[in-house]
Coordinates of C-alpha atoms and ligand atoms in Angstrom, one line a residue:
M9 CA 57.5 -41.7 10.9
C10 CA 57.5 -41.5 14.7
G11 CA 55.1 -43.9 16.5
I12 CA 53.5 -44.0 19.9
I13 CA 52.0 -46.8 21.9
G14 CA 50.8 -46.6 25.5
Y15 CA 48.9 -48.9 27.9
T16 CA 47.3 -48.9 31.3
G17 CA 45.6 -51.9 32.7
K18 CA 46.5 -55.2 34.3
R19 CA 48.9 -56.7 31.9
D20 CA 52.7 -56.9 32.1
V21 CA 53.3 -53.7 30.1
A22 CA 56.9 -54.0 28.8
P23 CA 56.3 -56.9 26.4
L24 CA 53.1 -55.3 25.2
L25 CA 54.8 -52.1 24.4
V26 CA 57.6 -53.9 22.5
Q27 CA 55.0 -55.7 20.5
G28 CA 53.1 -52.5 19.8
L29 CA 56.4 -50.9 18.6
R30 CA 56.9 -53.8 16.3
R31 CA 53.5 -53.1 14.7
L32 CA 54.6 -49.5 14.2
E33 CA 58.0 -50.4 12.6
Y34 CA 56.6 -50.3 9.1
R35 CA 56.2 -46.5 9.5
G36 CA 60.0 -46.0 9.4
Y37 CA 62.1 -44.9 12.4
D38 CA 65.7 -44.9 13.6
S39 CA 65.5 -45.4 17.4
A40 CA 63.0 -46.6 19.9
G41 CA 62.3 -46.5 23.6
I42 CA 59.9 -47.4 26.4
A43 CA 59.1 -46.0 29.9
V44 CA 57.4 -48.2 32.5
A45 CA 55.8 -46.9 35.6
G46 CA 56.8 -49.6 38.0
G47 CA 57.6 -48.3 41.4
R48 CA 59.6 -45.4 42.8
R49 CA 60.9 -44.3 39.4
F50 CA 60.2 -44.7 35.8
E51 CA 62.2 -47.5 34.1
V52 CA 63.3 -46.0 30.8
R53 CA 65.0 -48.1 28.1
K54 CA 66.1 -46.7 24.7
E55 CA 68.1 -48.0 21.8
V56 CA 69.3 -46.7 18.4
G57 CA 68.4 -49.1 15.6
R58 CA 65.6 -51.6 15.5
V59 CA 62.9 -52.5 18.0
A60 CA 64.7 -55.9 18.2
D61 CA 67.7 -54.1 19.5
L62 CA 65.6 -52.4 22.1
E63 CA 63.9 -55.6 23.0
R64 CA 67.3 -57.1 24.0
T65 CA 67.8 -54.3 26.6
V66 CA 64.3 -54.7 28.1
E67 CA 64.6 -57.2 31.0
A68 CA 62.0 -60.0 31.0
N69 CA 61.1 -59.1 34.6
L70 CA 60.6 -55.3 34.2
P71 CA 57.6 -54.9 36.5
G72 CA 54.7 -52.5 35.7
S73 CA 51.4 -52.4 34.1
T74 CA 51.4 -48.8 32.8
G75 CA 53.8 -47.5 30.2
I76 CA 54.5 -45.5 27.1
A77 CA 56.7 -46.2 24.1
H78 CA 58.0 -44.5 21.0
T79 CA 59.7 -45.0 17.7
R80 CA 61.6 -41.9 16.6
W81 CA 62.4 -40.7 13.1
A82 CA 65.0 -38.0 13.7
T83 CA 64.1 -34.3 13.1
H84 CA 65.8 -32.2 15.8
G85 CA 69.1 -33.8 16.7
G86 CA 71.0 -36.8 15.4
V87 CA 70.1 -40.5 15.7
T88 CA 71.4 -41.1 19.3
K89 CA 70.3 -42.9 22.4
E90 CA 70.0 -39.6 24.2
N91 CA 67.7 -38.2 21.5
A92 CA 65.4 -41.2 21.5
H93 CA 62.2 -40.9 23.4
P94 CA 60.8 -41.1 26.2
H95 CA 62.2 -37.9 27.8
L96 CA 62.2 -37.1 31.5
D97 CA 62.0 -33.8 33.4
N98 CA 64.9 -32.9 35.8
E99 CA 63.7 -35.0 38.6
G100 CA 62.6 -38.0 36.5
R101 CA 59.0 -37.7 37.8
I102 CA 57.3 -36.8 34.4
V103 CA 58.0 -38.7 31.2
V104 CA 56.9 -37.8 27.7
V105 CA 56.8 -39.2 24.2
H106 CA 56.0 -36.8 21.4
N107 CA 55.3 -37.0 17.6
G108 CA 55.4 -33.7 15.8
I109 CA 57.5 -30.6 15.8
I110 CA 57.8 -27.7 18.3
E111 CA 58.2 -24.6 16.2
N112 CA 59.0 -22.2 19.1
M113 CA 61.6 -24.5 20.5
A114 CA 64.4 -21.8 20.9
P115 CA 62.6 -19.3 23.2
L116 CA 61.0 -22.1 25.3
K117 CA 64.2 -23.9 25.7
A118 CA 66.1 -20.7 26.7
R119 CA 63.6 -19.8 29.3
L120 CA 63.5 -23.4 30.7
I121 CA 67.3 -23.5 30.9
A122 CA 67.3 -20.1 32.7
E123 CA 64.9 -21.7 35.2
G124 CA 67.2 -24.6 35.8
A125 CA 66.0 -27.3 33.4
I126 CA 68.8 -29.6 32.5
F127 CA 68.4 -30.9 28.9
R128 CA 69.9 -34.3 28.2
S129 CA 69.0 -34.4 24.5
E130 CA 69.0 -32.1 21.4
T131 CA 65.3 -32.7 20.7
D132 CA 62.5 -30.3 20.7
S133 CA 60.4 -32.9 22.4
E134 CA 62.3 -32.8 25.7
I135 CA 61.0 -29.3 26.1
L136 CA 57.6 -30.8 26.9
A137 CA 58.8 -32.8 29.8
H138 CA 60.3 -29.7 31.4
L139 CA 57.5 -27.4 30.5
I140 CA 54.9 -29.7 31.9
A141 CA 57.0 -30.1 35.1
H142 CA 57.1 -26.3 35.4
F143 CA 53.3 -26.0 35.6
Y144 CA 52.9 -29.3 37.5
H145 CA 55.2 -28.1 40.3
G146 CA 53.4 -24.7 40.4
Y147 CA 56.3 -22.5 39.4
G148 CA 53.8 -20.0 38.2
S149 CA 53.8 -17.8 35.1
F150 CA 55.8 -18.6 32.1
G151 CA 56.6 -15.4 30.3
D152 CA 54.1 -12.7 30.7
S153 CA 50.9 -14.5 31.5
I154 CA 49.6 -15.1 35.0
V155 CA 48.6 -18.7 35.5
P156 CA 46.2 -20.2 38.0
D157 CA 47.7 -22.4 40.7
I158 CA 47.2 -25.9 39.4
A159 CA 50.1 -27.5 41.1
G160 CA 49.7 -31.3 41.3
D161 CA 47.0 -31.4 38.6
P162 CA 48.4 -33.5 35.7
V163 CA 45.7 -32.6 33.2
E164 CA 46.0 -28.9 33.8
A165 CA 49.8 -29.0 33.7
V166 CA 49.7 -30.5 30.3
R167 CA 47.0 -28.1 29.1
L168 CA 49.0 -25.1 30.3
A169 CA 52.2 -26.4 28.8
L170 CA 50.6 -27.0 25.4
S171 CA 49.1 -23.5 25.5
R172 CA 52.7 -22.2 25.3
V173 CA 53.7 -24.4 22.4
R174 CA 53.5 -23.6 18.7
G175 CA 53.7 -26.6 16.3
T176 CA 52.3 -30.1 16.1
W177 CA 52.0 -32.8 18.6
G178 CA 50.7 -36.2 19.5
I179 CA 51.9 -36.8 23.1
A180 CA 51.6 -39.3 25.9
V181 CA 52.7 -38.3 29.3
M182 CA 53.0 -40.2 32.6
F183 CA 53.4 -38.7 36.1
L184 CA 55.2 -40.7 38.9
D185 CA 52.7 -39.3 41.4
H186 CA 49.8 -40.8 39.4
P187 CA 50.6 -44.4 38.6
G188 CA 48.1 -46.0 36.3
M189 CA 47.4 -42.7 34.5
I190 CA 48.4 -41.5 31.0
I191 CA 47.6 -38.1 29.7
A192 CA 47.4 -37.7 25.9
A193 CA 46.9 -34.8 23.6
R194 CA 46.7 -34.3 19.9
N195 CA 47.3 -31.4 17.5
G196 CA 48.3 -32.3 14.0
S197 CA 49.8 -35.7 14.8
P198 CA 47.3 -38.6 15.0
L199 CA 46.3 -40.4 18.2
V200 CA 43.7 -43.1 18.7
I201 CA 42.5 -44.4 22.1
G202 CA 41.8 -48.1 22.3
L203 CA 39.1 -49.3 24.8
G204 CA 39.5 -52.7 26.4
D205 CA 38.0 -54.5 29.3
G206 CA 39.7 -53.0 32.3
E207 CA 42.5 -51.6 30.1
T208 CA 43.0 -48.6 27.9
F209 CA 45.5 -48.0 25.1
I210 CA 46.8 -45.0 23.2
A211 CA 48.5 -45.2 19.8
S212 CA 49.5 -43.1 16.9
D213 CA 48.2 -45.8 14.5
P214 CA 45.3 -48.1 15.0
H215 CA 47.4 -50.9 13.5
A216 CA 49.2 -51.1 16.9
L217 CA 45.9 -51.7 18.7
V218 CA 44.4 -54.4 16.5
P219 CA 45.7 -57.4 18.5
Y220 CA 44.0 -56.1 21.6
T221 CA 40.9 -54.2 20.8
R222 CA 38.8 -52.8 17.9
R223 CA 36.8 -50.4 20.0
V224 CA 38.5 -47.0 19.4
M225 CA 38.1 -43.3 19.8
F226 CA 40.0 -41.1 17.3
M227 CA 41.3 -38.0 19.0
A228 CA 40.8 -34.7 17.1
D229 CA 43.1 -31.8 17.0
G230 CA 42.9 -29.7 20.1
E231 CA 41.9 -32.6 22.4
L232 CA 43.3 -33.8 25.7
A233 CA 42.6 -37.1 27.3
Q234 CA 43.2 -38.8 30.6
L235 CA 43.4 -42.5 30.4
D236 CA 43.4 -45.1 33.2
A237 CA 42.4 -48.8 33.4
S238 CA 38.7 -47.9 33.8
G239 CA 38.5 -45.8 30.7
V240 CA 39.0 -42.3 29.4
Q241 CA 37.9 -38.7 29.9
T242 CA 38.5 -36.1 27.2
W243 CA 38.4 -32.4 27.0
R244 CA 39.1 -29.6 24.5
L245 CA 42.5 -28.0 25.1
D246 CA 40.8 -24.6 25.1
G247 CA 38.4 -25.7 27.8
G248 CA 35.2 -27.6 28.0
A249 CA 34.4 -31.3 28.0
H250 CA 34.4 -33.3 24.8
T251 CA 33.5 -36.9 24.1
P252 CA 34.6 -38.4 20.8
S253 CA 32.4 -41.2 19.6
I254 CA 33.4 -44.8 19.9
E255 CA 34.0 -46.5 16.6
T256 CA 34.8 -50.1 15.7
L257 CA 37.8 -50.7 13.5
E258 CA 36.8 -52.4 10.3
E259 CA 38.1 -55.8 9.5
E260 CA 40.3 -55.0 6.6
W261 CA 40.8 -57.9 4.1
G262 CA 44.4 -59.2 4.2
D263 CA 46.7 -58.7 7.2
G264 CA 49.8 -56.9 8.2
E265 CA 51.8 -60.1 8.4
Q266 CA 54.5 -61.1 5.9
G267 CA 53.3 -64.6 5.4
D268 CA 55.5 -66.7 3.2
F269 CA 57.0 -63.8 1.3
P270 CA 60.5 -62.7 2.1
H271 CA 59.4 -59.0 2.1
F272 CA 56.3 -57.0 2.5
M273 CA 57.0 -55.2 -0.8
L274 CA 56.9 -58.5 -2.8
K275 CA 53.8 -59.6 -0.9
E276 CA 52.0 -56.4 -1.7
I277 CA 53.0 -56.5 -5.3
H278 CA 51.4 -59.9 -5.5
E279 CA 48.3 -58.7 -3.6
Q280 CA 47.4 -56.3 -6.3
P281 CA 44.9 -58.4 -8.2
E282 CA 42.9 -59.0 -4.9
A283 CA 43.4 -55.4 -3.8
L284 CA 42.0 -54.1 -7.1
R285 CA 39.0 -56.4 -6.8
Q286 CA 38.3 -55.0 -3.4
C287 CA 38.5 -51.5 -4.8
L288 CA 36.2 -52.1 -7.7
S289 CA 33.8 -54.4 -6.0
G290 CA 30.2 -53.1 -6.1
R291 CA 31.4 -49.8 -7.7
V292 CA 31.4 -50.7 -11.4
L293 CA 28.0 -50.7 -13.0
V294 CA 28.8 -52.5 -16.2
E295 CA 25.3 -52.6 -17.7
E296 CA 24.9 -48.9 -17.2
G297 CA 28.4 -48.2 -18.3
A298 CA 28.8 -46.1 -15.2
A299 CA 30.3 -46.2 -11.7
K300 CA 29.0 -45.5 -8.2
L301 CA 31.1 -44.1 -5.4
G302 CA 28.7 -43.8 -2.5
G303 CA 31.1 -42.1 -0.2
L304 CA 31.2 -39.1 -2.4
D305 CA 27.5 -38.6 -2.0
L306 CA 27.3 -36.5 -5.2
S307 CA 24.1 -36.4 -7.2
P308 CA 24.3 -36.3 -11.1
R309 CA 23.2 -32.7 -10.8
E310 CA 26.1 -31.9 -8.4
L311 CA 28.5 -33.8 -10.6
V312 CA 27.5 -31.9 -13.7
D313 CA 28.1 -28.6 -11.9
I314 CA 31.7 -29.4 -11.2
S315 CA 33.8 -26.8 -13.0
R316 CA 37.2 -28.4 -12.5
V317 CA 38.9 -31.2 -10.7
T318 CA 42.2 -30.9 -8.7
L319 CA 44.0 -34.0 -7.4
L320 CA 46.6 -33.5 -4.7
G321 CA 49.1 -35.9 -3.3
C322 CA 52.8 -36.5 -2.6
G323 CA 55.3 -39.0 -4.0
T324 CA 53.6 -42.1 -5.4
S325 CA 50.2 -40.7 -4.6
Y326 CA 51.0 -37.6 -6.8
H327 CA 51.9 -40.0 -9.6
A328 CA 48.5 -41.6 -9.3
C329 CA 47.0 -38.1 -9.4
L330 CA 48.8 -37.5 -12.7
V331 CA 47.1 -40.5 -14.3
G332 CA 43.7 -39.6 -12.8
A333 CA 43.9 -36.0 -14.0
M334 CA 44.6 -37.1 -17.5
A335 CA 41.7 -39.5 -17.6
I336 CA 39.2 -37.0 -16.0
E337 CA 40.2 -34.2 -18.4
Q338 CA 40.1 -36.3 -21.5
L339 CA 37.0 -38.3 -20.8
A340 CA 34.8 -35.9 -18.8
R341 CA 36.1 -32.8 -20.7
I342 CA 36.5 -30.9 -17.5
P343 CA 39.8 -29.2 -16.7
A344 CA 41.7 -31.4 -14.3
T345 CA 45.2 -31.1 -12.8
A346 CA 47.4 -33.0 -10.5
E347 CA 49.2 -31.0 -7.8
I348 CA 52.1 -31.8 -5.5
A349 CA 50.4 -31.1 -2.1
S350 CA 53.5 -29.5 -0.5
E351 CA 53.7 -26.9 -3.3
F352 CA 50.0 -26.3 -3.6
R353 CA 49.3 -25.5 0.0
H354 CA 52.0 -22.8 0.2
R355 CA 51.4 -20.9 -3.0
N356 CA 48.2 -19.2 -2.0
P357 CA 46.2 -21.1 -4.6
V358 CA 43.0 -19.8 -6.2
I359 CA 40.2 -22.1 -5.1
D360 CA 37.2 -22.4 -7.4
P361 CA 34.1 -22.8 -5.2
H362 CA 32.6 -24.9 -8.0
G363 CA 35.6 -27.1 -8.3
L364 CA 36.2 -30.4 -6.7
H365 CA 39.5 -31.4 -5.0
F366 CA 40.7 -34.9 -4.0
A367 CA 43.3 -35.5 -1.4
V368 CA 45.0 -38.7 -2.5
S369 CA 46.9 -40.6 0.2
Q370 CA 47.6 -44.1 1.3
S371 CA 48.3 -43.3 5.0
G372 CA 45.8 -40.5 5.2
E373 CA 48.4 -38.8 7.5
T374 CA 50.8 -37.1 5.1
A375 CA 51.3 -33.7 6.7
D376 CA 51.6 -31.9 3.3
T377 CA 48.5 -33.4 1.9
L378 CA 46.6 -32.7 5.2
G379 CA 47.9 -29.1 5.1
A380 CA 46.5 -28.7 1.5
V381 CA 43.1 -30.0 2.6
K382 CA 43.0 -27.4 5.4
E383 CA 44.0 -24.6 3.0
I384 CA 41.3 -25.6 0.5
Q385 CA 38.7 -25.8 3.3
R386 CA 39.9 -22.4 4.7
K387 CA 39.2 -20.9 1.2
G388 CA 35.8 -22.4 1.0
G389 CA 36.7 -25.2 -1.4
R390 CA 35.3 -28.7 -1.5
V391 CA 37.8 -31.5 -0.9
M392 CA 37.2 -35.3 -0.8
G393 CA 39.6 -38.0 0.3
A394 CA 40.9 -40.9 -1.8
V395 CA 42.5 -42.6 1.2
N396 CA 43.5 -46.1 2.2
V397 CA 43.6 -46.0 6.0
V398 CA 40.1 -45.8 7.4
G399 CA 39.6 -43.2 10.0
S400 CA 42.9 -41.4 9.2
S401 CA 43.3 -37.7 9.6
I402 CA 42.7 -36.9 5.9
A403 CA 39.7 -39.2 5.7
R404 CA 38.2 -37.5 8.8
S405 CA 39.1 -34.0 7.8
C406 CA 37.5 -34.4 4.4
G407 CA 34.4 -36.2 5.7
R408 CA 33.5 -37.6 2.3
G409 CA 35.5 -39.5 -0.2
V410 CA 36.5 -42.9 -1.5
Y411 CA 38.3 -45.5 0.4
L412 CA 40.9 -47.4 -1.6
H413 CA 40.5 -50.8 0.1
S414 CA 44.1 -51.9 -0.6
G415 CA 44.3 -53.6 2.8
P416 CA 47.2 -52.7 5.0
E417 CA 50.3 -51.6 3.1
M418 CA 53.4 -52.1 5.3
A419 CA 56.4 -51.7 2.9
V420 CA 57.6 -48.1 2.7
A421 CA 57.6 -48.4 -1.1
S422 CA 54.0 -48.1 -2.1
T423 CA 52.7 -50.6 -4.7
K424 CA 49.2 -51.9 -4.2
A425 CA 48.0 -48.5 -2.8
Y426 CA 49.2 -46.8 -6.1
S427 CA 47.2 -49.3 -8.2
N428 CA 44.1 -48.8 -6.1
M429 CA 44.5 -45.0 -6.2
V430 CA 44.6 -45.2 -10.0
A431 CA 41.6 -47.6 -10.0
A432 CA 39.6 -45.3 -7.7
L433 CA 40.3 -42.3 -9.8
Y434 CA 39.2 -44.2 -12.9
L435 CA 35.9 -45.0 -11.1
F436 CA 35.4 -41.4 -10.4
T437 CA 36.3 -40.6 -14.0
L438 CA 33.6 -42.9 -15.2
Q439 CA 31.0 -41.6 -12.8
L440 CA 31.8 -38.0 -13.8
A441 CA 32.2 -38.6 -17.5
R442 CA 28.9 -40.3 -17.8
T443 CA 27.2 -37.2 -16.5
T444 CA 29.1 -35.1 -19.1
H445 CA 30.4 -36.4 -22.4
L446 CA 30.8 -40.2 -22.3
S447 CA 28.1 -42.2 -24.1
A448 CA 26.6 -45.3 -22.6
H449 CA 28.3 -47.4 -25.2
A450 CA 31.8 -45.9 -24.4
G451 CA 31.0 -46.1 -20.7
R452 CA 30.3 -49.8 -21.0
E453 CA 33.5 -50.5 -22.8
F454 CA 35.4 -48.6 -20.1
A455 CA 33.6 -50.4 -17.3
E456 CA 34.2 -53.8 -18.9
H457 CA 37.9 -53.3 -19.4
L458 CA 38.3 -51.8 -15.9
Q459 CA 36.6 -54.8 -14.4
A460 CA 39.0 -57.2 -16.3
I461 CA 42.1 -55.5 -14.9
P462 CA 42.6 -57.6 -11.8
S463 CA 42.8 -60.8 -13.9
L464 CA 45.2 -59.2 -16.3
V465 CA 47.4 -58.1 -13.4
E466 CA 47.3 -61.7 -12.1
Q467 CA 48.2 -62.9 -15.6
Y468 CA 51.2 -60.7 -15.8
L469 CA 52.5 -61.5 -12.3
A470 CA 52.3 -65.2 -13.1
D471 CA 54.8 -64.6 -15.9
P472 CA 56.6 -61.4 -15.4
G473 CA 59.1 -61.7 -18.3
P474 CA 62.8 -61.1 -18.4
I475 CA 63.1 -58.8 -15.4
D476 CA 66.4 -60.3 -14.2
E477 CA 68.4 -59.2 -17.2
A478 CA 67.1 -55.7 -16.8
V479 CA 68.1 -55.8 -13.1
R480 CA 71.7 -56.7 -13.9
W481 CA 72.1 -53.6 -16.2
V482 CA 70.3 -51.3 -13.8
C483 CA 72.5 -52.4 -10.9
E484 CA 75.7 -51.7 -12.9
S485 CA 74.6 -48.2 -13.8
K486 CA 75.4 -44.8 -12.3
V487 CA 72.0 -43.5 -13.4
T488 CA 68.9 -45.0 -14.9
F489 CA 66.4 -43.2 -17.2
F490 CA 62.7 -43.8 -17.4
L491 CA 60.8 -42.5 -20.4
G492 CA 57.2 -42.5 -21.5
R493 CA 54.5 -40.2 -23.0
G494 CA 51.0 -39.3 -21.9
L495 CA 49.8 -41.7 -19.2
S496 CA 53.1 -43.6 -19.5
A497 CA 55.1 -40.4 -18.5
S498 CA 53.4 -40.7 -15.1
V499 CA 54.2 -44.4 -14.9
A500 CA 57.8 -43.6 -15.8
A501 CA 57.9 -41.1 -12.9
E502 CA 56.5 -43.8 -10.6
G503 CA 59.1 -46.4 -11.8
A504 CA 62.0 -44.0 -11.2
L505 CA 60.8 -43.1 -7.7
K506 CA 60.3 -46.8 -6.8
L507 CA 63.8 -47.8 -8.1
M508 CA 65.4 -44.9 -6.3
E509 CA 63.7 -45.6 -2.9
V510 CA 64.4 -49.3 -2.8
S511 CA 67.8 -49.6 -4.6
Y512 CA 69.2 -46.1 -4.0
I513 CA 70.2 -46.0 -7.7
P514 CA 69.8 -42.4 -9.1
S515 CA 66.9 -42.5 -11.5
I516 CA 65.5 -39.8 -13.7
A517 CA 62.1 -39.8 -15.3
Y518 CA 61.2 -37.6 -18.3
P519 CA 58.3 -37.5 -20.7
S520 CA 60.2 -39.0 -23.6
G521 CA 59.8 -35.9 -25.9
E522 CA 61.8 -33.9 -23.3
M523 CA 64.8 -36.2 -23.3
K524 CA 66.4 -34.3 -26.2
H525 CA 66.0 -31.0 -24.5
G526 CA 68.6 -31.8 -21.9
P527 CA 68.8 -35.1 -20.1
I528 CA 70.1 -36.9 -23.2
A529 CA 73.5 -35.3 -22.3
L530 CA 73.8 -37.8 -19.5
L531 CA 73.6 -40.8 -21.8
E532 CA 76.7 -43.0 -22.0
K533 CA 77.4 -46.2 -23.8
G534 CA 75.4 -48.9 -21.9
S535 CA 73.2 -46.4 -19.9
P536 CA 69.9 -48.2 -19.2
V537 CA 66.9 -46.5 -20.5
I538 CA 63.6 -47.9 -19.4
C539 CA 61.0 -47.0 -21.9
I540 CA 57.2 -47.5 -21.3
A541 CA 55.6 -47.8 -24.7
P542 CA 52.3 -49.6 -24.5
D543 CA 50.0 -49.9 -27.5
D544 CA 48.6 -46.4 -27.5
A545 CA 48.2 -43.3 -29.7
L546 CA 51.6 -42.0 -28.7
K547 CA 53.6 -45.2 -29.2
A548 CA 55.2 -44.2 -32.5
K549 CA 56.5 -41.0 -31.1
T550 CA 58.0 -42.8 -28.1
A551 CA 59.6 -45.2 -30.5
S552 CA 61.4 -42.3 -32.2
N553 CA 62.8 -41.0 -28.9
L554 CA 63.9 -44.5 -28.0
Q555 CA 65.9 -44.7 -31.3
E556 CA 67.6 -41.4 -30.3
C557 CA 68.7 -43.0 -27.1
R558 CA 69.8 -46.2 -28.8
A559 CA 71.8 -44.2 -31.3
R560 CA 73.8 -42.8 -28.4
G561 CA 74.7 -46.3 -27.0
A562 CA 71.9 -46.7 -24.5
R563 CA 70.6 -50.1 -23.6
I564 CA 66.8 -50.2 -23.9
I565 CA 64.6 -52.0 -21.5
L566 CA 61.2 -51.8 -23.1
V567 CA 57.8 -52.3 -21.4
H568 CA 55.3 -52.9 -24.2
T569 CA 52.0 -54.6 -25.0
A570 CA 52.2 -58.3 -25.6
G571 CA 52.3 -59.1 -29.3
D572 CA 53.3 -55.6 -30.4
P573 CA 56.1 -55.6 -33.0
I574 CA 57.6 -52.6 -31.1
A575 CA 59.2 -55.3 -28.9
E576 CA 62.1 -55.5 -31.5
L577 CA 63.3 -52.1 -30.4
G578 CA 64.2 -53.3 -26.9
D579 CA 67.5 -54.9 -25.8
V580 CA 65.3 -56.4 -23.2
S581 CA 61.6 -56.4 -23.9
I582 CA 59.0 -57.0 -21.2
P583 CA 55.4 -57.7 -22.4
V584 CA 52.3 -56.8 -20.4
P585 CA 48.8 -58.0 -21.3
A586 CA 46.8 -55.8 -23.7
T587 CA 44.0 -53.6 -22.4
L588 CA 42.2 -50.4 -23.2
E589 CA 44.7 -47.5 -23.5
W590 CA 43.4 -45.9 -20.4
F591 CA 44.3 -48.8 -18.2
T592 CA 47.8 -49.4 -19.4
P593 CA 49.3 -47.7 -16.2
L594 CA 47.9 -50.5 -14.1
L595 CA 49.9 -53.0 -16.1
T596 CA 53.0 -51.2 -17.2
V597 CA 53.8 -50.2 -13.6
L598 CA 54.1 -53.9 -12.5
P599 CA 57.5 -54.7 -14.2
L600 CA 58.8 -51.4 -12.8
Q601 CA 57.8 -52.4 -9.2
L602 CA 59.4 -55.8 -9.7
L603 CA 62.5 -54.2 -11.2
A604 CA 62.9 -51.9 -8.1
Y605 CA 62.3 -54.8 -5.7
K606 CA 64.8 -57.1 -7.4
A607 CA 67.4 -54.4 -7.8
G608 CA 67.1 -53.6 -4.1
L609 CA 67.5 -57.3 -3.3
A610 CA 70.5 -57.7 -5.6
L611 CA 72.2 -54.7 -3.9
G612 CA 71.4 -55.9 -0.4
R613 CA 69.1 -53.0 0.5
D614 CA 66.7 -52.9 3.4
I615 CA 63.7 -53.4 1.0
D616 CA 60.8 -52.8 3.3
R617 CA 62.4 -50.0 5.3
P618 CA 64.8 -48.1 3.0
R619 CA 67.2 -45.7 4.7
N620 CA 65.9 -42.2 5.7
L621 CA 62.4 -43.0 4.6
A622 CA 59.2 -43.3 6.5
K623 CA 55.9 -44.9 5.6
S624 CA 53.8 -42.1 6.9
V625 CA 55.3 -38.6 6.5
T626 CA 53.8 -36.6 9.3
V627 CA 56.2 -33.6 9.1
E628 CA 56.2 -30.9 6.4
Ligands
M6R722 O1 50.6 -41.9 2.6 P1 50.7 -41.1 1.3 O2 50.1 -41.8 0.2 O3 50.1 -39.7 1.5 O4 52.3 -40.9 1.1 C1 52.8 -40.1 0.1 C2 54.2 -40.4 -0.1 O5 55.0 -40.2 1.0 C3 54.5 -41.8 -0.5 O6 53.7 -42.2 -1.7 C4 55.9 -42.1 -0.8 O7 56.4 -41.4 -2.0 C5 56.2 -43.6 -1.0 N1 57.3 -44.0 -0.2 C6 56.4 -44.1 -2.3 O8 56.7 -45.4 -2.5

């Protein structure tokens, strides 16, 4: 979603901002803009569309060494140049970029208009430029409260403005009277400060900073910072000084570049064997038939006292939770459930103080999952992160957890992060189950098979089977069905989501036993039904459901275990390597990822940045 990059120092800022925006592109956006503090006015350039379109409008000789920039994912107001950020106050002396949502937009805007503010956009964000200007120019109280005279003080003007706002923000603000200075503030939308030698950065995502510095300070909610070339000063919004600690961004294996692959999605599908190795490395104790997740910091005593496990996530992460919950409940014999974070947080959930919650997220910034974390914590519950992005809001809010170590995932459609979420949850399953019901022998078998998964993924990707024929049928269809039972029902849900996001083909996933209770009405002659039926205890039942579909004219695309005679039931049959039943999701999901990728490609879709989607969903 929206991205921010800002810089103050000695460099030529315009190209740096454009490069920073490019590194934020993967998050998803629909317009972009920059503001440069050059001389007697701010130079603002905005464009609808790609950063490349903006770059064409930014002159090579735009002078200035302080600036802020933004990629916008529309919330309030359409995708137009006027609505793109940055936004200026009436006189063009204050300029703002904003991530987040202002909930009390209507009363603030009405009051500002009554005072003479001229709004040039439909956004909630423009309110900030006018509201900050109100206090900066010393126009006094806003509403009922009396305010101190802080005219001309940029930090206090931002502080007072934000004290009137309800909602979420990550903002960067420049004042024409204070060249070389950027004010930043965070509440609910991430911001990270980058420290260089005689230069300082601000960004919504550390990925934008990596080419310049790895020394960073993560801002916390309720913080305000003043940046200039010599460094940074920070405060709490509600008063008092505050100094966040300086951290060094970890070298993640892999990089955020596309390399020789035509798309990030394909690259990331092929990175899965290595990503899984990174996730499992040092955590599987084969000899002991156990696992060790140091970041959880739970003793066997504490593990055995866990009364239930709740896994929370959205989209693909929720699908990983479904797999994890099934494994935990069946192997550790502890009640375990998967919850859609956006539903959970708003239904006043009962929180068991002896339970353990996991917030599962690639980005670590998903607003709904973060909201669920806060709700659990408010009710005295324990919540750990299962997160990919180090230092992200969810990772920091939870304090403890397990990093996924997928490496940067740039494509909007999640692939390698899904696999690592599932693998991380299997590690936790093993760690927990060995303190409860799982014998050393069974633990060893589990650990050995888990350890072998990266090679099996590699083996499959080297020979992915007849995907192209399946792609042809899927691309011709009005709607595609995904069926599976047990663990494979979760894989079916993930396959349908993936196909939908990347190809825009309506796709429905059902546990295969449910098909006859309604969705079967949609089947027509030739409808593609993608059936996930690995060699497991439920295979025979899935096969019956598959026959019911076939009898109604459906074309069956069957994902099955290599060598299994069930292959005969598919019109197209795609074999995956054999493994322990538990780990089939890590293999059966692969052809579904490739199917989605190739269908998107065949239909000419924007594979890495599908329409309307964002990589990091920071609004509720
Ligand atoms: O960053 P998160 O894992 O929290 O993101 C959750 C979902 O937004 C995400 O999985 C989304 O469904 C993906 N686009 C799926 O490919």
